[in-house]
Amino acid sequence: QVQLVESGGGLVQPGGSLRLSCAASGRTFRSKTMGWFRQAPGKEREFEGRISWSGGRTYYTDSVKDRFTISRDNAKNTVYLQMNGLKPEDTAVYYCASSDYYNSDNEENYGYWGQGTQVTVSS
């Protein structure tokens, strides 16, 4: 079993940066693909990117590619989402989640979820 806790959200001006962290408990974290999702107000939750268990492979959607970077430190049981060049449309609750699938972007394939952290991009 994996328990996930996100942190690092907050209010940032357009063009600014934030780094979200997702701390995991459980020995199986190191074998899990980790994904980041977000849910904007009034919208469904959407997949934004993932990182393989080793950290060697990442994937991003077009909406965040070249601005967001996912990394992980398996020694610290933590995955990160570095967000640069933030835009108002990035405002959302951000979730990390774990999956036994290698390359899924379907939230149904992510079995454990954090509680989410709010990111607000506004001047």
Short mmCIF file of C-alpha atoms in Angstrom, two decimals:
data_model
loop_
_atom_site.label_atom_id
_atom_site.label_comp_id
_atom_site.label_asym_id
_atom_site.label_seq_id
_atom_site.Cartn_x
_atom_site.Cartn_y
_atom_site.Cartn_z
CA GLN A 1 0.00 0.00 0.00
CA VAL A 2 1.17 3.52 -0.79
CA GLN A 3 0.13 6.72 0.96
CA LEU A 4 0.79 9.99 -0.84
CA VAL A 5 0.90 13.55 0.50
CA GLU A 6 1.36 16.54 -1.79
CA SER A 7 2.78 19.88 -0.71
CA GLY A 8 4.17 23.06 -2.20
CA GLY A 9 1.08 24.60 -3.71
CA GLY A 10 0.20 28.24 -3.35
CA LEU A 11 -0.41 31.54 -5.10
CA VAL A 12 2.03 32.60 -7.79
CA GLN A 13 2.07 35.34 -10.39
CA PRO A 14 1.93 34.53 -14.10
CA GLY A 15 5.36 33.57 -15.34
CA GLY A 16 6.40 32.37 -11.91
CA SER A 17 7.50 28.97 -10.69
CA LEU A 18 6.49 26.45 -8.06
CA ARG A 19 7.78 23.05 -7.08
CA LEU A 20 5.29 20.52 -5.82
CA SER A 21 6.38 17.56 -3.77
CA CYS A 22 4.65 14.25 -3.27
CA ALA A 23 5.91 12.27 -0.31
CA ALA A 24 5.12 8.59 -0.29
CA SER A 25 5.05 5.99 2.40
CA GLY A 26 5.38 2.31 1.75
CA ARG A 27 8.21 0.22 0.43
CA THR A 28 6.54 -0.31 -2.93
CA PHE A 29 6.92 3.35 -3.96
CA ARG A 30 10.16 2.61 -5.74
CA SER A 31 8.45 0.19 -8.10
CA LYS A 32 5.61 2.52 -9.04
CA THR A 33 5.09 4.78 -11.99
CA MET A 34 4.11 8.16 -10.60
CA GLY A 35 1.74 10.50 -12.32
CA TRP A 36 0.64 14.09 -11.87
CA PHE A 37 -2.92 15.14 -12.56
CA ARG A 38 -4.78 18.37 -12.08
CA GLN A 39 -8.36 19.48 -11.77
CA ALA A 40 -9.27 23.02 -12.71
CA PRO A 41 -12.44 24.64 -11.35
CA GLY A 42 -15.49 23.24 -13.07
CA LYS A 43 -13.49 20.72 -15.06
CA GLU A 44 -12.67 17.06 -14.85
CA ARG A 45 -9.36 15.88 -13.52
CA GLU A 46 -6.76 15.56 -16.26
CA PHE A 47 -3.49 13.71 -16.63
CA GLU A 48 -0.46 15.97 -17.08
CA GLY A 49 2.58 13.75 -16.88
CA ARG A 50 4.27 10.71 -15.42
CA ILE A 51 7.66 9.33 -14.48
CA SER A 52 8.84 5.74 -14.59
CA TRP A 53 9.80 3.86 -11.46
CA SER A 54 13.50 4.46 -12.08
CA GLY A 55 13.06 8.07 -13.11
CA GLY A 56 14.58 7.31 -16.45
CA ARG A 57 11.52 8.08 -18.52
CA THR A 58 9.06 10.92 -18.36
CA TYR A 59 6.07 11.89 -20.41
CA TYR A 60 4.13 15.16 -20.53
CA THR A 61 1.02 16.38 -22.21
CA ASP A 62 1.34 19.16 -24.73
CA SER A 63 -0.21 21.66 -22.33
CA VAL A 64 2.73 21.42 -19.90
CA LYS A 65 5.55 20.08 -22.00
CA ASP A 66 8.63 22.34 -21.93
CA ARG A 67 7.33 24.12 -18.82
CA PHE A 68 6.88 21.32 -16.26
CA THR A 69 9.45 18.75 -15.17
CA ILE A 70 8.79 15.61 -13.15
CA SER A 71 11.57 14.03 -11.14
CA ARG A 72 11.83 11.59 -8.27
CA ASP A 73 14.17 10.67 -5.47
CA ASN A 74 13.52 7.08 -4.54
CA ALA A 75 15.85 7.33 -1.56
CA LYS A 76 13.51 9.97 -0.14
CA ASN A 77 10.31 8.35 -1.42
CA THR A 78 9.41 11.63 -3.08
CA VAL A 79 8.36 12.74 -6.53
CA TYR A 80 8.50 16.35 -7.66
CA LEU A 81 6.72 18.54 -10.15
CA GLN A 82 8.72 21.62 -11.10
CA MET A 83 6.45 24.13 -12.78
CA ASN A 84 7.92 27.08 -14.65
CA GLY A 85 6.32 29.74 -16.78
CA LEU A 86 3.04 29.34 -14.98
CA LYS A 87 -0.10 30.64 -16.64
CA PRO A 88 -3.52 31.47 -15.20
CA GLU A 89 -4.89 28.39 -16.95
CA ASP A 90 -2.57 26.25 -14.82
CA THR A 91 -4.73 27.11 -11.82
CA ALA A 92 -5.98 23.82 -10.42
CA VAL A 93 -5.74 21.30 -7.65
CA TYR A 94 -2.74 19.12 -8.38
CA TYR A 95 -2.65 15.45 -7.47
CA CYS A 96 0.05 12.85 -7.54
CA ALA A 97 -0.85 9.22 -7.98
CA SER A 98 0.88 5.88 -8.29
CA SER A 99 0.39 3.17 -10.85
CA ASP A 100 1.54 -0.35 -11.54
CA TYR A 101 1.26 0.41 -15.25
CA TYR A 102 4.37 1.50 -17.07
CA ASN A 103 2.90 4.11 -19.40
CA SER A 104 -0.70 4.83 -18.60
CA ASP A 105 -2.35 8.23 -18.62
CA ASN A 106 -5.71 6.81 -17.57
CA GLU A 107 -6.55 7.73 -14.01
CA GLU A 108 -8.36 4.43 -13.61
CA ASN A 109 -4.93 2.77 -13.73
CA TYR A 110 -3.66 4.82 -10.82
CA GLY A 111 -4.53 3.11 -7.59
CA TYR A 112 -3.30 5.49 -4.91
CA TRP A 113 -3.83 9.23 -4.77
CA GLY A 114 -2.78 12.12 -2.65
CA GLN A 115 -5.23 14.64 -1.24
CA GLY A 116 -4.22 17.34 -3.70
CA THR A 117 -2.60 20.74 -3.37
CA GLN A 118 -4.02 23.99 -4.71
CA VAL A 119 -2.04 26.02 -7.23
CA THR A 120 -3.37 29.44 -8.12
CA VAL A 121 -1.76 31.55 -10.83
CA SER A 122 -2.94 35.13 -10.66
CA SER A 123 -1.65 38.65 -10.59
#
